[in-house]
XYZ file of C-alpha atoms in Angstrom:
714
model
C 9.449 32.260 49.406
C 12.141 30.455 47.391
C 15.771 31.417 47.826
C 18.222 31.475 44.945
C 20.136 28.259 44.325
C 23.880 27.966 44.782
C 24.632 28.533 41.106
C 21.525 28.637 38.959
C 18.112 30.244 39.007
C 15.220 28.210 40.361
C 13.951 26.069 37.422
C 10.242 26.848 37.511
C 9.587 24.655 34.473
C 10.423 21.577 36.554
C 7.293 22.115 38.621
C 4.442 19.770 37.732
C 1.190 18.396 39.040
C 0.940 14.615 38.777
C -1.877 12.148 39.235
C -0.970 9.169 41.406
C -1.965 5.533 41.158
C -4.991 5.914 43.438
C -6.295 8.952 41.534
C -5.080 11.565 44.014
C -2.735 14.351 42.983
C 0.587 15.702 44.170
C 2.886 18.518 43.157
C 6.461 17.762 42.159
C 8.934 20.638 42.397
C 12.606 21.299 43.136
C 13.633 21.453 46.790
C 14.874 24.863 47.943
C 16.618 26.211 51.069
C 13.218 27.414 52.290
C 12.155 23.773 52.627
C 14.419 22.987 55.571
C 11.620 22.647 58.131
C 9.432 20.712 55.704
C 12.280 18.263 55.155
C 12.823 17.808 58.893
C 9.102 17.245 59.517
C 8.934 14.807 56.605
C 11.873 12.806 57.908
C 10.352 12.582 61.371
C 7.265 10.873 59.913
C 9.262 8.239 58.017
C 9.587 4.835 59.727
C 12.906 3.580 61.054
C 12.825 0.781 58.488
C 12.476 3.206 55.570
C 15.286 5.348 56.979
C 17.479 2.252 57.228
C 16.730 1.353 53.594
C 17.715 4.883 52.550
C 20.975 5.236 54.516
C 21.937 1.573 55.110
C 22.246 2.263 58.844
C 20.132 3.511 61.761
C 19.600 7.207 61.115
C 16.957 8.535 63.507
C 17.269 12.209 62.588
C 18.891 14.549 60.083
C 21.802 16.659 61.246
C 21.971 20.360 60.421
C 24.638 19.499 57.880
C 22.311 16.927 56.255
C 19.470 19.415 56.098
C 21.701 22.002 54.448
C 23.043 19.466 51.957
C 19.604 18.158 51.047
C 18.066 21.612 50.570
C 20.874 23.463 48.780
C 21.383 22.457 45.158
C 22.978 23.930 42.105
C 20.239 22.450 39.859
C 22.918 21.005 37.586
C 25.219 18.571 39.391
C 23.013 18.260 42.482
C 19.219 18.238 42.191
C 16.509 17.354 44.677
C 12.795 17.065 43.940
C 9.938 16.669 46.382
C 6.410 15.340 45.992
C 4.089 17.548 48.008
C 0.471 17.239 49.177
C -0.886 20.252 50.989
C 2.200 21.921 52.390
C 3.929 18.690 53.372
C 6.560 16.543 51.681
C 5.416 12.981 51.057
C 8.521 11.857 49.123
C 11.902 13.094 47.932
C 14.412 12.133 45.273
C 17.855 13.525 44.549
C 20.695 12.911 42.204
C 24.394 13.743 42.563
C 26.638 13.739 39.508
C 29.551 11.288 39.874
C 32.637 10.261 37.928
C 33.755 6.785 36.919
C 34.982 6.078 40.470
C 31.699 7.125 42.054
C 33.088 10.403 43.394
C 31.301 13.791 43.179
C 31.885 15.355 39.766
C 30.813 18.093 37.408
C 30.025 18.122 33.705
C 31.070 16.614 31.349
C 30.671 13.556 33.639
C 27.389 12.011 32.489
C 26.478 9.675 35.359
C 24.628 10.416 38.598
C 23.690 8.520 41.718
C 19.986 8.636 42.546
C 18.174 7.942 45.835
C 14.552 8.080 47.020
C 12.686 8.319 50.294
C 8.891 7.915 50.443
C 6.777 8.473 53.528
C 5.387 5.098 54.623
C 1.756 6.250 54.552
C 2.140 7.122 50.855
C 4.013 4.034 49.682
C 2.131 2.030 47.079
C 0.609 5.141 45.445
C 3.138 5.289 42.603
C 4.932 8.311 44.064
C 8.421 6.924 43.502
C 7.642 5.970 39.893
C 6.369 9.483 39.177
C 9.452 11.020 40.811
C 11.731 8.749 38.789
C 10.130 9.921 35.533
C 10.630 13.568 36.490
C 14.159 13.289 37.899
C 15.175 11.349 34.760
C 13.797 14.151 32.553
C 15.704 16.723 34.634
C 18.898 14.678 34.378
C 18.644 14.401 30.595
C 18.194 18.167 30.422
C 21.464 18.501 32.390
C 23.337 16.107 30.049
C 23.274 13.169 32.435
C 22.842 9.958 30.500
C 22.968 7.283 33.174
C 21.728 6.716 36.736
C 23.253 4.446 39.355
C 21.446 3.352 42.504
C 22.508 1.205 45.440
C 19.673 -0.637 47.160
C 19.557 -3.137 50.011
C 18.259 -6.535 48.806
C 15.395 -6.397 51.316
C 14.145 -3.128 49.804
C 12.111 -4.980 47.202
C 9.685 -2.099 46.601
C 12.430 0.259 45.446
C 14.121 -2.442 43.368
C 10.770 -2.974 41.639
C 10.439 0.761 40.929
C 13.757 0.709 39.088
C 13.285 -2.594 37.266
C 9.727 -1.791 36.178
C 10.694 1.608 34.740
C 11.618 0.060 31.400
C 15.108 1.543 31.006
C 18.034 -0.533 29.745
C 19.898 -1.534 32.889
C 22.648 -3.616 34.466
C 22.448 -5.228 37.902
C 25.284 -6.387 40.154
C 25.601 -7.523 43.767
C 28.564 -6.585 45.916
C 29.171 -6.158 49.664
C 25.555 -6.955 50.450
C 24.171 -4.212 48.183
C 22.352 -4.431 44.849
C 23.793 -1.932 42.386
C 21.578 -0.909 39.491
C 22.817 1.085 36.521
C 20.489 2.199 33.757
C 20.609 4.464 30.742
C 18.159 7.369 30.749
C 17.575 7.361 27.015
C 13.866 6.569 26.626
C 13.108 3.143 25.218
C 9.911 1.822 23.714
C 9.379 -0.064 26.954
C 10.051 2.909 29.237
C 7.654 5.069 27.216
C 5.042 2.312 27.374
C 5.517 2.011 31.142
C 5.201 5.786 31.572
C 2.041 5.979 29.493
C 0.492 2.965 31.194
C 1.135 4.560 34.590
C -0.338 7.811 33.340
C -3.419 6.036 31.970
C -4.108 4.076 35.149
C -3.638 7.116 37.363
C -5.740 9.530 35.330
C -8.467 6.942 34.760
C -8.585 6.262 38.492
C -8.827 9.976 39.257
C -11.876 10.259 36.975
C -13.395 7.083 38.396
C -13.256 8.612 41.879
C -15.271 11.563 40.588
C -17.853 9.461 38.766
C -18.464 6.710 41.325
C -18.457 8.324 44.779
C -19.881 6.585 47.814
C -21.070 9.876 49.286
C -21.774 13.385 47.984
C -22.042 16.723 49.781
C -23.813 19.564 48.010
C -22.260 22.735 49.391
C -24.454 25.769 48.908
C -27.837 24.058 49.252
C -30.432 26.739 49.856
C -33.075 26.415 52.572
C -35.864 27.202 50.122
C -36.658 25.417 46.832
C -34.758 26.687 43.821
C -31.185 27.769 43.378
C -28.349 25.789 41.861
C -27.380 23.808 44.967
C -30.918 22.778 45.876
C -31.546 21.814 42.235
C -28.530 19.497 42.136
C -29.514 17.973 45.474
C -33.008 17.279 44.127
C -31.561 15.786 40.930
C -29.266 13.505 42.948
C -32.190 12.152 44.921
C -34.585 11.866 41.978
C -31.938 9.963 40.014
C -31.749 7.318 42.725
C -28.148 7.895 43.812
C -27.127 4.793 45.744
C -24.720 6.541 48.123
C -25.172 8.999 50.965
C -26.152 12.629 50.345
C -25.480 15.632 52.605
C -26.736 19.205 52.335
C -24.280 21.882 53.499
C -24.899 25.603 53.998
C -23.282 27.860 56.591
C -26.643 29.673 56.881
C -28.534 26.625 58.180
C -29.814 27.132 61.759
C -27.788 25.419 64.482
C -30.721 23.157 65.406
C -31.470 22.071 61.830
C -30.718 18.350 61.532
C -32.362 17.527 58.200
C -33.378 19.389 55.075
C -37.065 18.938 54.348
C -38.916 17.717 52.387
C -35.887 15.854 50.975
C -35.039 14.426 54.379
C -31.243 14.500 53.908
C -28.830 15.399 56.723
C -28.190 19.160 56.917
C -24.893 20.649 58.129
C -23.559 24.143 58.613
C -20.114 23.023 57.486
C -18.375 19.995 56.046
C -16.503 19.585 59.319
C -19.780 18.647 60.992
C -20.130 15.518 58.819
C -18.868 12.588 60.872
C -18.118 10.301 57.934
C -16.031 10.438 54.755
C -17.241 12.522 51.817
C -15.966 11.422 48.429
C -17.348 14.135 46.147
C -18.308 17.732 46.862
C -20.586 19.667 44.512
C -19.765 23.329 45.065
C -22.517 25.857 44.384
C -21.472 28.940 46.345
C -20.375 32.363 45.062
C -16.840 32.389 43.663
C -15.461 34.498 46.517
C -16.489 31.807 49.007
C -15.041 28.881 47.055
C -11.470 29.052 48.523
C -12.791 28.541 52.055
C -14.949 25.663 50.840
C -12.013 24.025 49.034
C -9.867 24.273 52.179
C -12.639 22.676 54.209
C -13.012 19.885 51.647
C -9.274 19.234 51.566
C -9.034 19.045 55.336
C -11.981 16.633 55.427
C -10.358 14.292 52.884
C -12.763 14.906 49.984
C -11.483 13.207 46.820
C -12.853 15.510 44.135
C -14.858 18.647 43.383
C -17.534 19.562 40.867
C -17.507 23.365 40.874
C -20.701 24.781 39.411
C -19.879 28.319 40.541
C -19.357 30.963 37.849
C -17.206 34.090 38.049
C -13.920 32.617 36.896
C -11.913 32.977 33.689
C -15.068 33.598 31.692
C -15.416 36.895 33.585
C -12.017 38.452 32.815
C -8.466 38.699 34.150
C -9.436 38.707 37.819
C -11.488 35.574 37.222
C -8.565 33.910 35.432
C -6.379 34.472 38.487
C -9.141 33.079 40.686
C -9.375 30.020 38.440
C -5.644 29.315 38.624
C -5.772 29.642 42.404
C -8.708 27.215 42.556
C -6.818 24.469 40.737
C -3.606 25.108 42.664
C -5.440 24.944 45.982
C -7.426 21.798 45.096
C -4.372 19.937 43.850
C -2.456 20.877 46.973
C -4.943 18.698 48.852
C -4.777 15.904 46.286
C -8.201 16.719 44.802
C -9.199 17.028 41.161
C -11.675 19.595 39.851
C -14.432 19.430 37.254
C -15.214 23.008 36.289
C -15.486 25.723 37.370
C -18.654 26.946 35.663
C -19.508 23.286 35.103
C -22.896 21.761 34.276
C -22.126 18.598 36.220
C -21.561 14.850 35.900
C -23.690 11.715 35.626
C -23.087 7.984 35.918
C -25.970 5.647 35.068
C -24.387 2.420 36.389
C -26.978 0.573 38.444
C -24.734 0.512 41.495
C -24.121 4.290 41.307
C -26.974 6.210 39.592
C -25.234 9.551 40.055
C -26.815 12.713 38.672
C -24.662 15.478 40.146
C -25.690 17.900 37.445
C -28.243 20.529 36.529
C -30.011 18.068 34.216
C -33.397 17.271 35.761
C -33.215 13.625 34.685
C -30.593 10.935 35.055
C -29.816 9.957 31.443
C -31.096 6.665 30.129
C -28.505 3.973 30.827
C -26.535 2.828 27.824
C -23.120 2.451 26.238
C -22.286 6.026 25.184
C -19.702 8.080 27.096
C -20.348 11.808 26.609
C -18.009 14.738 27.267
C -18.833 18.357 26.475
C -17.095 21.654 27.086
C -20.424 23.457 26.842
C -23.282 23.146 29.293
C -25.794 24.266 26.659
C -24.594 21.639 24.188
C -24.635 19.082 26.981
C -28.282 19.888 27.705
C -29.170 19.598 24.013
C -27.376 16.264 23.589
C -28.857 14.729 26.721
C -32.318 15.896 25.727
C -31.995 14.581 22.181
C -30.620 11.217 23.259
C -33.328 10.959 25.913
C -36.030 11.449 23.273
C -34.454 8.827 21.015
C -34.355 6.272 23.795
C -37.162 7.399 26.089
C -38.409 4.677 28.369
C -35.456 2.315 28.038
C -34.534 0.464 31.198
C -31.793 -1.818 29.931
C -28.098 -1.055 29.937
C -28.219 -1.923 26.240
C -30.303 1.216 25.575
C -29.856 2.344 21.993
C -29.278 6.008 22.869
C -28.309 5.632 26.508
C -25.392 7.130 28.380
C -22.850 5.326 30.547
C -21.232 8.478 31.920
C -21.547 12.173 31.190
C -19.211 15.064 32.038
C -19.790 18.706 31.180
C -16.547 20.344 32.261
C -17.290 24.075 31.923
C -13.991 25.968 31.944
C -12.106 22.612 32.246
C -9.456 24.184 34.414
C -8.348 20.708 35.519
C -10.240 17.622 34.312
C -10.377 17.663 30.522
C -11.326 15.520 27.568
C -7.924 13.829 27.774
C -8.715 12.581 31.274
C -12.023 11.156 30.072
C -10.276 9.394 27.178
C -7.987 7.779 29.742
C -11.028 6.643 31.727
C -13.160 5.421 28.830
C -10.257 3.562 27.207
C -10.844 0.489 29.346
C -14.212 1.300 30.933
C -16.308 -1.866 30.443
C -19.553 0.143 30.488
C -18.644 2.406 27.542
C -18.590 1.206 23.930
C -18.580 4.555 22.105
C -17.053 7.916 23.101
C -18.822 11.137 22.079
C -17.090 14.499 22.572
C -18.066 18.094 21.914
C -14.845 20.144 21.931
C -14.374 23.857 21.429
C -10.596 23.784 21.710
C -7.820 21.207 21.864
C -5.228 22.513 24.278
C -2.649 19.760 23.794
C -3.148 18.290 20.292
C -0.164 15.969 20.661
C -1.494 14.279 23.781
C -5.084 14.312 22.591
C -4.288 12.558 19.314
C -2.100 10.003 21.110
C -4.867 9.150 23.579
C -7.588 9.277 20.941
C -5.672 6.931 18.650
C -5.189 4.403 21.439
C -8.861 4.579 22.408
C -10.081 4.457 18.805
C -8.179 1.202 18.332
C -10.621 -0.474 20.734
C -13.798 1.648 20.566
C -15.068 4.489 18.363
C -14.334 8.113 19.302
C -16.719 10.616 17.678
C -15.923 14.333 17.912
C -17.646 17.513 16.861
C -15.440 20.572 17.216
C -16.855 24.048 17.604
C -15.061 27.292 16.730
C -13.873 25.731 13.469
C -13.283 28.958 11.610
C -12.719 31.511 14.364
C -9.743 29.625 15.799
C -10.699 30.796 19.261
C -12.050 29.107 22.349
C -14.902 30.423 24.486
C -13.834 32.796 27.217
C -12.837 30.956 30.347
C -11.119 27.895 28.934
C -7.957 27.228 30.866
C -5.827 25.954 27.996
C -4.419 28.068 25.155
C -5.806 27.637 21.667
C -3.206 26.517 19.156
C -3.168 28.214 15.765
C -3.756 25.127 13.675
C -5.840 25.390 10.491
C -9.123 23.512 10.684
C -8.112 21.274 7.773
C -4.998 20.267 9.697
C -7.095 19.480 12.767
C -9.296 17.252 10.611
C -6.250 15.448 9.229
C -4.846 14.902 12.725
C -8.136 13.496 13.955
C -8.629 11.237 10.960
C -5.091 9.878 11.263
C -5.821 9.112 14.919
C -8.951 7.205 13.952
C -11.270 9.849 15.377
C -14.610 10.193 13.608
C -15.047 13.921 13.121
C -18.578 15.094 12.367
C -19.866 18.580 11.674
C -22.923 18.937 13.893
C -24.294 17.858 17.250
C -27.085 16.004 15.414
C -24.484 13.984 13.489
C -22.654 13.291 16.753
C -25.769 11.635 18.167
C -26.688 9.914 14.886
C -23.263 8.342 14.496
C -22.947 7.408 18.156
C -26.311 5.656 18.194
C -25.440 3.551 15.137
C -21.998 2.596 16.440
C -23.361 1.710 19.878
C -26.039 -0.613 18.506
C -24.612 -2.132 15.303
C -21.552 -4.172 14.289
C -18.939 -2.465 12.169
C -19.428 -2.925 8.417
C -16.897 -5.050 6.566
C -16.953 -2.743 3.548
C -18.812 0.029 1.679
C -21.433 -2.072 -0.166
C -24.950 -1.134 0.934
C -28.226 -2.902 0.206
C -31.340 -0.707 0.165
C -34.864 -2.031 0.515
C -38.256 -0.583 1.414
C -41.801 0.236 0.448
C -41.053 3.442 -1.478
C -39.152 3.544 -4.761
C -38.562 7.282 -4.369
C -37.179 7.020 -0.836
C -34.980 4.167 -2.018
C -33.538 6.368 -4.769
C -32.922 9.214 -2.320
C -31.045 6.763 -0.106
C -29.093 5.487 -3.132
C -28.013 9.040 -4.026
C -27.027 9.738 -0.432
C -24.805 6.647 -0.451
C -23.034 7.811 -3.597
C -22.541 11.267 -2.087
C -20.895 9.736 0.972
C -18.569 7.519 -1.081
C -20.407 4.251 -0.407
C -21.223 1.602 -3.018
C -24.993 1.125 -2.997
C -26.674 -1.831 -4.680
C -29.791 -1.112 -6.770
C -32.659 -0.373 -4.367
C -35.214 -3.134 -3.893
C -38.765 -1.766 -4.013
C -41.210 -3.846 -1.976
C -44.080 -1.537 -3.080
C -46.387 0.395 -0.823
C -48.446 -2.742 -0.240
C -45.571 -4.481 1.554
C -46.465 -6.149 4.856
C -44.047 -6.725 7.757
C -43.383 -10.291 6.528
C -42.241 -8.874 3.184
C -39.722 -6.665 4.998
C -38.560 -9.651 7.065
C -37.899 -11.827 4.025
C -36.190 -9.075 2.051
C -33.943 -8.085 4.941
C -33.019 -11.708 5.644
C -32.011 -12.167 2.006
C -29.917 -8.990 2.017
C -28.115 -9.935 5.219
C -27.132 -13.344 3.787
C -26.011 -11.847 0.466
C -22.206 -11.903 0.185
C -22.424 -8.876 -2.124
C -23.458 -6.448 0.642
C -21.852 -5.208 3.864
C -24.723 -3.197 5.381
C -28.445 -2.675 4.876
C -30.636 0.427 4.938
C -34.347 -0.278 5.354
C -36.671 2.523 4.240
C -40.314 2.848 5.268
C -43.143 5.249 4.560
C -46.659 5.132 6.008
C -48.908 2.560 4.388
C -51.495 3.889 1.952
C -53.922 1.358 3.438
C -55.147 -1.821 1.732
C -56.647 -3.681 4.624
C -53.291 -4.911 5.967
C -51.477 -3.510 9.007
C -48.760 -1.514 7.317
C -45.936 0.600 8.853
C -48.087 3.650 9.327
C -51.252 1.958 10.567
C -50.970 2.967 14.228
C -48.845 1.410 16.915
C -49.803 -2.117 15.857
C -48.375 -1.754 12.373
C -45.228 -0.035 13.568
C -44.635 -2.642 16.257
C -45.172 -5.475 13.762
C -42.655 -3.969 11.334
C -40.147 -3.324 14.127
C -40.458 -6.932 15.261
C -39.953 -8.174 11.705
C -36.817 -6.048 11.237
C -35.346 -7.058 14.590
C -36.013 -10.749 14.030
C -34.456 -10.690 10.574
C -31.387 -8.882 11.874
C -31.104 -11.301 14.776
C -31.308 -14.393 12.558
C -28.990 -13.139 9.825
C -27.322 -16.536 9.503
C -23.648 -17.533 9.389
C -20.832 -15.098 8.748
C -20.101 -11.734 10.323
C -23.036 -9.641 11.493
C -23.915 -6.645 9.319
C -25.199 -3.251 10.440
C -28.810 -2.347 9.789
C -30.319 1.148 9.860
C -33.903 2.185 9.262
C -35.084 5.354 7.515
C -38.672 6.263 8.333
C -40.749 9.130 7.071
C -43.306 10.369 9.609
C -43.509 7.056 11.476
C -42.287 8.002 14.932
C -43.948 4.920 16.382
C -41.565 2.785 14.320
C -38.485 4.510 15.729
C -39.764 3.995 19.269
C -40.637 0.356 18.622
C -37.204 -0.348 17.121
C -35.540 1.241 20.155
C -37.506 -1.022 22.456
C -40.018 1.366 23.997
C -43.419 0.035 24.877
C -41.881 -3.157 26.242
C -38.328 -4.437 26.418
C -37.247 -6.834 23.672
C -35.909 -10.184 24.767
C -32.340 -10.137 26.127
C -29.780 -10.188 23.334
C -32.214 -8.825 20.760
C -30.582 -6.308 18.449
C -31.846 -2.780 18.675
C -31.991 -1.020 15.326
C -31.336 2.734 14.994
C -33.975 4.699 13.099
C -33.544 8.042 11.335
C -36.146 10.498 10.006
C -34.060 11.274 6.899
C -32.067 9.099 4.511
C -29.127 11.526 4.514
C -28.712 11.212 8.296
C -28.754 7.422 8.290
C -26.339 7.151 5.367
C -23.933 9.716 6.803
C -23.751 7.782 10.076
C -23.239 4.538 8.166
C -20.496 6.101 6.028
C -18.639 7.210 9.152
C -18.858 3.643 10.457
C -17.445 2.333 7.161
C -14.508 4.758 7.251
C -13.816 4.000 10.901
C -13.899 0.242 10.280
C -11.397 0.684 7.438
C -9.075 2.747 9.681
C -9.340 0.193 12.457
C -8.399 -2.618 10.106
C -5.380 -0.674 8.902
C -4.379 0.210 12.473
C -4.516 -3.471 13.420
C -2.414 -4.408 10.386
C -0.040 -1.480 9.877
C 1.966 -1.420 6.710
C 5.580 -0.444 6.281
C 6.284 3.205 7.005
C 7.573 4.851 3.820
C 11.086 6.262 3.903
C 12.054 9.538 2.241
C 15.548 10.927 1.748
C 14.672 14.464 0.630
C 12.951 15.864 3.736
C 14.214 19.117 5.227
C 13.812 17.985 8.851
C 14.969 21.274 10.385
C 12.628 23.302 8.201
C 9.707 20.947 8.911
C 10.361 21.190 12.649
C 10.387 24.989 12.466
C 7.089 25.018 10.559
C 5.514 22.679 13.107
C 6.557 24.917 15.995
C 4.987 27.932 14.271
C 1.725 26.053 13.720
C 1.601 24.704 17.270
C 2.393 28.024 18.944
C -0.566 29.261 21.038
C -2.138 32.584 20.165
C -0.600 34.262 23.217
C 2.930 33.305 22.187
C 3.561 30.949 25.128
C 5.280 27.589 24.490
C 3.054 25.033 22.802
C 3.843 22.279 25.299
C 4.923 23.273 28.797
C 7.978 21.393 30.003
C 6.334 20.984 33.389
C 4.173 18.087 32.189
C 1.823 16.713 34.809
C -1.941 16.478 34.364
C -1.917 18.330 31.010
C -5.107 18.929 29.090
């Protein structure tokens, strides 16, 4: 398809997929001679005003000479890039190397003139800013150090693109034209601008997937059962607030609604006479390309592909998976999956359960991402049991949003970190990862997120160094100890098991961060207090001597003791331990629901009225008192608004481990907020260190660790 350039081979590594400001996607690639007709068609759709801004004169059409000049480049002194959606150009940028007098030049001249043209319908989507980032990277690769641009004063949008880019620049005005000159060396501000644009765009792309106004389930069977019908049922049972459509090419022509669900039934997406934001695809893999084309033509914003038969099935499936992503992105759509379990969003105005989970998770403040459907099921089930019956958004073990990405061919954990970073409904991020395809980007995003909210990660495949079959990103050969160090330095809380992931997340979502490692222990069992004391020492905490309230302790005794501990300047956190009452005529912790509810009320009230000074975290350890855990979580009746929910654990070791992670995270966060001076060393072999790093980061298949194409990397 692509012809050779005038002088140099086509630079494939300049191709990239980018996410735009509104969450849609586009491909950026070099323009080739084969693009002549695309360029002509693109120019015909541009308004006269935009053409005037580009050429400073009426220019209704491109001459044959223009078309040849704009499509033939040497990829060194003359470069043109296009942003493409579908098979159509939506924007172009080019640079021409010039000398000090502004005349065409070759290397070693290090300045170039740059010019943009964006189709009017796509202005305001951040296309020009994305193109500027990529053309600047290309120019630096070709030893160009400075761009010059001439812009009409009325072209305020393009002037803003240049001035907002963050590069060091000069501005002058002469002969009615604004001349901008700027160095291409990245600055702290230009990097911040680039990353802020990336964050907004990728977060928006995820938001479009998680908060659709309408959903079509493609592959809904006529009879109960099957993946598509199951997801449709789950959507309806979860109370999805938008519109739902069932699609199956096998539906009879006269079938208007699917019963007993009562949703509109269609033989194809084309028959739906309204926009569809999200398509859940549950058809055999060989039928997916036709479905994706139909979705793209209908203007669908994103896909959740539940279908299997992709990279997890071998080389043919890997090719099919690459084609899926390429095809979806060509229409500006993002993909969760394939082989995905689905997504959920518990926000009251959304209530989306586009997943194979039979229940919409309890609403709460935990954001959950998994690469494994099985682990996703286990986590959702466990969190549901811990917070069963909660109706408030402050649910102790509730979920804000959930994504199980399957083969994560497109949307990955990095995208979710971008989304959760400033999501007001998510206070704690939980992630189950089996591979980290781009450690550099992941740690950068995780560090930024961890500075404002906890990020808790459990990583599978710790010792095998391999990812499950089907994952789209290469596994880097980094020792597990190095991974742990990277995560800790980024402020990520790394835990060893899925149980610890939930334990730690629940504590962080419901309790304030501890100011230090000093822990008060109190309860009605001396032995359980000593076990808790030992667990604290094992985890590096500084426990105070346990306070034994004796087995005869009543709820009021717990209330007074907890109140005293919370006002004691010598402690930073409190662990309350409880065993069933041996029975002395009083309603103790184990004396049925009444005793458990009374103790839960006493603990909550003491924690709520902890007095002046910073709030301190409280955790409860209970032995065989499940009613206490449920009462503390708020089941059996919602506590008053603003009442603190207290996490409860069936073992001292679990509670203390979660608390220790909170202590370490709080310490990291304090240091991150008040960074010290970076030490300087004069005996580092920088070249040798760089070589060692490249060896460690090299993927197992020998491909480059970080593709130069950039884009929506994982």
